[in-house]
Coordinates of C-alpha atoms in Angstrom, one line a residue:
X1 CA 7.6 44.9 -50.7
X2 CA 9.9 41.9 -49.9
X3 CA 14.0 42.4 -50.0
X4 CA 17.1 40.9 -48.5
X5 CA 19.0 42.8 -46.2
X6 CA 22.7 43.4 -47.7
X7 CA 24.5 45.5 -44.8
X8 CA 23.8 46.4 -41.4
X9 CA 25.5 49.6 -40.1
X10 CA 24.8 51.6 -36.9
X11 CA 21.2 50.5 -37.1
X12 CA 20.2 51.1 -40.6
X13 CA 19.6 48.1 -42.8
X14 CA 20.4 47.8 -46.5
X15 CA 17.6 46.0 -48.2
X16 CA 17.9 44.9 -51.7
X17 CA 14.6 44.8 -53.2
X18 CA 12.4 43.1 -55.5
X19 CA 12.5 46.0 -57.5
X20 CA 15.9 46.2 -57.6
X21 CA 16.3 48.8 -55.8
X22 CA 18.2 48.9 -52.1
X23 CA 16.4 51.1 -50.0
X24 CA 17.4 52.3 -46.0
X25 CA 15.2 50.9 -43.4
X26 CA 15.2 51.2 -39.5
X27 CA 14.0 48.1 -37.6
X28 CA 10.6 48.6 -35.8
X29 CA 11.1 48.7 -32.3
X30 CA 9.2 45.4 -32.0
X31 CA 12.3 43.2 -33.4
X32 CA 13.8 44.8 -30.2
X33 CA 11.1 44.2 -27.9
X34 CA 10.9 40.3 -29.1
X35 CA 14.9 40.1 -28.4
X36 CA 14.7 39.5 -32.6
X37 CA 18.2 40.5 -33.7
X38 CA 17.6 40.7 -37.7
X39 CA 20.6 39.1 -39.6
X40 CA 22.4 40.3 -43.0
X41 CA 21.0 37.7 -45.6
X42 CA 17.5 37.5 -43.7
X43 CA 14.4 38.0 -46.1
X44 CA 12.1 40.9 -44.8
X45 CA 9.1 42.6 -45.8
X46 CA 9.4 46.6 -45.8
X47 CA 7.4 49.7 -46.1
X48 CA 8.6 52.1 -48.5
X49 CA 8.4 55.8 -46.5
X50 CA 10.2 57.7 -49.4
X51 CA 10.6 55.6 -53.1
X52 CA 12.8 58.9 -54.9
X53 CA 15.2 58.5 -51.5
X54 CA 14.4 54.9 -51.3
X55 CA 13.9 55.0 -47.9
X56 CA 11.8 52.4 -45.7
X57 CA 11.0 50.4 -42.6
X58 CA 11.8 46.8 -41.8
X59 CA 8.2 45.4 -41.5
X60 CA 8.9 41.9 -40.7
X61 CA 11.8 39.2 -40.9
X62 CA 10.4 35.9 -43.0
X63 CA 11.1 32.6 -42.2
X64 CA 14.8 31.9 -42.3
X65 CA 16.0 28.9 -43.8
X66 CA 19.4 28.7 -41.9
X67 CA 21.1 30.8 -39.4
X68 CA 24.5 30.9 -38.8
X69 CA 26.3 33.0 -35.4
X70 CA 29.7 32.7 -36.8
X71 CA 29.5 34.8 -38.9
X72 CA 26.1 36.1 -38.1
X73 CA 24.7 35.5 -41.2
X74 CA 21.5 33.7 -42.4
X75 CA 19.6 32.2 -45.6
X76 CA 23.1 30.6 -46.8
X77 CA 23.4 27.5 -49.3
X78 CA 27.1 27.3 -48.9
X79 CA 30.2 28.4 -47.1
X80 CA 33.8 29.1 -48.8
X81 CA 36.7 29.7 -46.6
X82 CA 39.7 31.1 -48.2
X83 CA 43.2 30.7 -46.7
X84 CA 46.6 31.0 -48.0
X85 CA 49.6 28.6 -49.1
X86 CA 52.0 30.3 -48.0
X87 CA 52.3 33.8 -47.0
X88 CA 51.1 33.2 -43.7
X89 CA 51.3 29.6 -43.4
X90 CA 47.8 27.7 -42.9
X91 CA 46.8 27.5 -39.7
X92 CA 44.9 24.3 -39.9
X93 CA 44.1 24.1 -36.5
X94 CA 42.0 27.3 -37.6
X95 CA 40.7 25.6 -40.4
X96 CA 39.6 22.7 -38.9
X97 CA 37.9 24.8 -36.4
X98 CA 35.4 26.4 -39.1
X99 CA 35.2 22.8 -40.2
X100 CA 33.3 21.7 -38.0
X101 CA 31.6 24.9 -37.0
X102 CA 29.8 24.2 -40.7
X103 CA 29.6 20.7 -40.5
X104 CA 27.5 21.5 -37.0
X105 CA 25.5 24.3 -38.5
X106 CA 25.0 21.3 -41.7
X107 CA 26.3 24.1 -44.2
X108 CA 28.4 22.7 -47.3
X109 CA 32.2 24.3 -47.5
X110 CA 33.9 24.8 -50.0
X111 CA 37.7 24.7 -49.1
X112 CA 39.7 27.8 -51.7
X113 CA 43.5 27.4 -51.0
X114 CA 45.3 31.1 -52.2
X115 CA 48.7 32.0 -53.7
X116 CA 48.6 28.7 -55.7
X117 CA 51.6 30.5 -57.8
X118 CA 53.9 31.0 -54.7
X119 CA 54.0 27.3 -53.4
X120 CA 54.7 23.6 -55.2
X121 CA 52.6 21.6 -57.6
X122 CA 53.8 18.9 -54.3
X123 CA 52.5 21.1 -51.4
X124 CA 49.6 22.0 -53.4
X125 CA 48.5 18.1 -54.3
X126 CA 49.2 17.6 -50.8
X127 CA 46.8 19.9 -48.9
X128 CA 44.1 19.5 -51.3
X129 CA 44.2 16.2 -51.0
X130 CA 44.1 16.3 -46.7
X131 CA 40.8 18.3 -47.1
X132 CA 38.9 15.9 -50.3
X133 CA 38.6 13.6 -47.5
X134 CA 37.0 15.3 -45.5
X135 CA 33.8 15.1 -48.2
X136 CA 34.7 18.7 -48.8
X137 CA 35.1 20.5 -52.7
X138 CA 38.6 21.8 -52.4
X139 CA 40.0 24.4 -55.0
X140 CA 43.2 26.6 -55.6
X141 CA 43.9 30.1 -57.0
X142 CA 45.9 32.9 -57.5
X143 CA 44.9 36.3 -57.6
X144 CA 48.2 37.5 -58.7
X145 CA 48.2 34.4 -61.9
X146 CA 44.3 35.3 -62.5
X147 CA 44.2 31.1 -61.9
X148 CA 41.2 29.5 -60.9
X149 CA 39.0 32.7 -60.3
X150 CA 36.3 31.3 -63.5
X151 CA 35.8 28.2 -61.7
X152 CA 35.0 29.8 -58.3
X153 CA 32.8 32.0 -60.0
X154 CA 30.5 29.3 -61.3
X155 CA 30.7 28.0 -57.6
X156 CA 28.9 31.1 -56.5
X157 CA 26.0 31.2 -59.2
X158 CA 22.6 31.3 -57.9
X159 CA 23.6 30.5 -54.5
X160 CA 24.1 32.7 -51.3
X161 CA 27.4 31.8 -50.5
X162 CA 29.7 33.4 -46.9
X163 CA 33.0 33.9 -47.8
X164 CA 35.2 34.0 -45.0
X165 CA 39.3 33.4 -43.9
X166 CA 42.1 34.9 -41.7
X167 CA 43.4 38.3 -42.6
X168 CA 46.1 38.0 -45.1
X169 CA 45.0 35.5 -47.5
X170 CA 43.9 37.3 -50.7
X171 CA 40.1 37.4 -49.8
X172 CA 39.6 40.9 -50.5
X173 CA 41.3 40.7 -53.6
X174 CA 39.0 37.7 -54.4
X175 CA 36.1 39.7 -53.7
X176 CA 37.3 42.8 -55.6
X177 CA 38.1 40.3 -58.7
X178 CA 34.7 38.9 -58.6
X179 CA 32.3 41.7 -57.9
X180 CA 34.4 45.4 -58.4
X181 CA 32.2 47.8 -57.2
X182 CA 32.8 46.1 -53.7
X183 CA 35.4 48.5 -53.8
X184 CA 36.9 46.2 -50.4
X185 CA 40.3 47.4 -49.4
X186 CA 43.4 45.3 -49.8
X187 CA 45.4 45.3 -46.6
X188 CA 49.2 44.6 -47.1
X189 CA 50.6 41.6 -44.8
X190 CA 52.7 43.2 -42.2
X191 CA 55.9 41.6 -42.6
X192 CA 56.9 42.1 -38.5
X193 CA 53.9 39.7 -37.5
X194 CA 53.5 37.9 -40.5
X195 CA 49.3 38.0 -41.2
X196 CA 47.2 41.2 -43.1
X197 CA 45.7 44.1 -41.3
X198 CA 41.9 43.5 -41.1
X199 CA 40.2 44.9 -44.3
X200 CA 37.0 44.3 -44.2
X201 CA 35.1 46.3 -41.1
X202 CA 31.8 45.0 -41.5
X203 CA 29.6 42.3 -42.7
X204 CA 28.3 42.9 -46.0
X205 CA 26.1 40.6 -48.7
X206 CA 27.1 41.7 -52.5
X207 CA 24.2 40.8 -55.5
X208 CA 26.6 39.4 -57.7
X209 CA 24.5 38.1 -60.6
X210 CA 20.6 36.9 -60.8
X211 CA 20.5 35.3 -57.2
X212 CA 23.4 35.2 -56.8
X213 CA 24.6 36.6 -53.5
X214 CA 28.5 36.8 -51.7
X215 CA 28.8 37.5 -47.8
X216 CA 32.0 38.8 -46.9
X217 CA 32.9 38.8 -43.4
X218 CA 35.6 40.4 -41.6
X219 CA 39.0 38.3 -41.4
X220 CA 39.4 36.6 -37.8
X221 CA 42.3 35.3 -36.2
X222 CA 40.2 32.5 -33.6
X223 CA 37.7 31.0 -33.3
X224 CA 35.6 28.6 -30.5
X225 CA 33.9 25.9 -31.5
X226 CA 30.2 25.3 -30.8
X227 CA 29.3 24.2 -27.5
X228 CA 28.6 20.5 -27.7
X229 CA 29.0 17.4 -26.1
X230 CA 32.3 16.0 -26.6
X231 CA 30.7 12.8 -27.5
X232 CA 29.5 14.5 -30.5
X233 CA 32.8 15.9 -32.0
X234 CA 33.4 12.6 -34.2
X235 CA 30.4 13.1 -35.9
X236 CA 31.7 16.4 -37.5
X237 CA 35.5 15.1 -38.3
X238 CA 33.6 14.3 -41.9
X239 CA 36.7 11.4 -42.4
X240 CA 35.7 9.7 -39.3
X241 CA 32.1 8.5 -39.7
X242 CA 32.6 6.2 -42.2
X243 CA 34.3 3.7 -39.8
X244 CA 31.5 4.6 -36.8
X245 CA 30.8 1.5 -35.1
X246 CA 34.0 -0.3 -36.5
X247 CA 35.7 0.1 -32.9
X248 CA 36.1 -2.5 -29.9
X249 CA 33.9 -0.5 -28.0
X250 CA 31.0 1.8 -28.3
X251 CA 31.0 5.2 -28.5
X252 CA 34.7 5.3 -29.0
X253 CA 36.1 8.7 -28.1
X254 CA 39.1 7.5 -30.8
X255 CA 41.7 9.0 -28.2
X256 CA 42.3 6.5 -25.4
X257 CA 40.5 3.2 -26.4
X258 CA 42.2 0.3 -27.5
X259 CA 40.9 -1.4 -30.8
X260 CA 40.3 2.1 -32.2
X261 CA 39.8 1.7 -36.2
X262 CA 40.5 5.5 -36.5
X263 CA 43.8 5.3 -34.6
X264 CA 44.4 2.2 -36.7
X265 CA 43.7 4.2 -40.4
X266 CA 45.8 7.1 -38.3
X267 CA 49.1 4.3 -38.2
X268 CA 48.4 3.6 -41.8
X269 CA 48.2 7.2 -43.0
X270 CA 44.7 6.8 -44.0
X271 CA 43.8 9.6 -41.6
X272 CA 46.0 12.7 -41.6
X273 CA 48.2 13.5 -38.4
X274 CA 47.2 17.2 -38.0
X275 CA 43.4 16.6 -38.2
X276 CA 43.6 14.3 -35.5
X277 CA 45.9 16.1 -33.4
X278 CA 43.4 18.9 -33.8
X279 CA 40.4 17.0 -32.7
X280 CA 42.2 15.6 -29.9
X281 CA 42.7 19.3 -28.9
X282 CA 39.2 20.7 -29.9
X283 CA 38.4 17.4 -27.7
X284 CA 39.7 18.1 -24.3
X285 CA 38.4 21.6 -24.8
X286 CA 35.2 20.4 -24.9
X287 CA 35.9 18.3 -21.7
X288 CA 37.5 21.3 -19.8
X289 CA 34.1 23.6 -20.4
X290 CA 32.0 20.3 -19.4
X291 CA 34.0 20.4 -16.3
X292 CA 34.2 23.9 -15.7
X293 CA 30.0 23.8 -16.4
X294 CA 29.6 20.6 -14.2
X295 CA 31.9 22.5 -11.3
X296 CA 29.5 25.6 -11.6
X297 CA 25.8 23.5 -11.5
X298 CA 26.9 21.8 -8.4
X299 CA 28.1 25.3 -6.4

């Protein structure tokens, strides 16, 4: 019988089934043999040991269609990241960060900005309109209003969608809203630091609706970007490539070069500040681990 594993706990796997059913398999010790790590989201075949218990084994993991490590996740059509107005303040540098960690892994994201009641119609306009050009769907909610929760629902129809965002930002709540027999906790926002106590402890795919799937992963706090070539970094600042090759010179790094258009739309507020000050940092991070690497090959 084929399924889709929904949780992975202590090595047990959940496996929603074509019967709809979700039955408790252990891996064969072959995945683990192979080095074959099975991923929540991953269609698998299984052999049912006990159906009144609706117990099983993992047979067999089926092609995967995607596969992200960040969250480790795989078969996704989409990615929404949720972060907050106000209440912590947005770290964009984070957000930029999962950016292009999507952009690299070629999954579509869906930008949802929290606590739309608490902040501006102004401050609102303004950070949705940063991330629209950056080819990305960008929405706004409020748990607390009951704002904007319809429309993210139709987002999620008959797609498996990740759901991830710091701690702190109304995800669990968003989760609660939109499937409630998650039963997710809501963490309150310690006022001393500022952010939410992490909430949810594992990594868990809800069936929400007639394939229709939500993968909520826990809240993080950092994150690295993929190891890559720092040449390649402009590719996946989405605002950026529609001015490749407009640059005095080729393969323009946009930081140092004269005749740089990017630097140019930069001046004339074409290009906002804070994503390119945080892909000149994401940048020279790059470069330090290229040195760092270099320095270790030639030891």
């Amino acid at each position: 019988m084929q399924g889709k594993i929904i949780k992975g706990i202590a090595g047990f796997y959940y496996v929603w089934c074509e019967d709809d059913n979700l039955y408790e398999c252990k891996a064969k010790g072959i995945f683990r043999k192979n080095g074959v790590k099975p991923f929540v989201g991953d269609n698998v075949e299984i052999s049912v040991l006990n159906e009144d218990r609706h117990l099983g084994n993992m047979e067999k993991i089926l092609p995967r269609k995607n596969e992200l490590v960040r969250p480790a996740v795989a078969n996704v059509d989409q990615a929404m990241i949720i972060f907050a107005m106000a209440e912590p303040t947005p770290n964009l540098n984070l957000l930029d960060r999962f950016l292009v960690m999507m952009e690299w892994q070629n999954v579509e994201t869906i930008i949802c900005f929290s606590k739309q009641d608490i902040v501006s119609e102004t401050e609102e306009k303004r950070l949705q309109a940063v991330y629209e050009k950056c080819a990305n769907r960008v929405y706004s909610f409020s748990n607390t209003e009951n704002t904007g929760l319809e429309q993210i629902k139709d987002m999620l129809a008959g797609k498996t969608t990740v759901l991830a965002g710091p701690s702190g930002v109304g995800k669990s709540s968003l989760v609660n809203r939109i499937y409630p027999q998650a039963e997710t906790e809501t963490g309150e926002i310690s006022g001393k630091i500022g952010r939410g106590k992490h909430t949810t402890r594992h990594s868990e795919l809800f069936h929400i609706g007639r394939d229709s799937f939500l993968f909520d992963t826990p809240g993080f706090s950092s994150l690295r970007v993929p190891e890559m070539p720092k040449e390649e970094l402009r590719h996946y600042f989405t605002e950026f490539v529609p001015y490749e090759g407009q640059c005095r010179y080729l393969g323009c790094s946009h930081i140092h070069e004269p005749g740089c258009m990017i630097k140019e739309k930069l001046s004339k507020g074409e290009i906002c500040q804070s994503r390119y000050d945080n892909y000149i940092q994401i940048f020279q991070e790059l470069a330090e681990a290229e040195g760092r690497k270099n320095r270790r090959n030639k030891r």
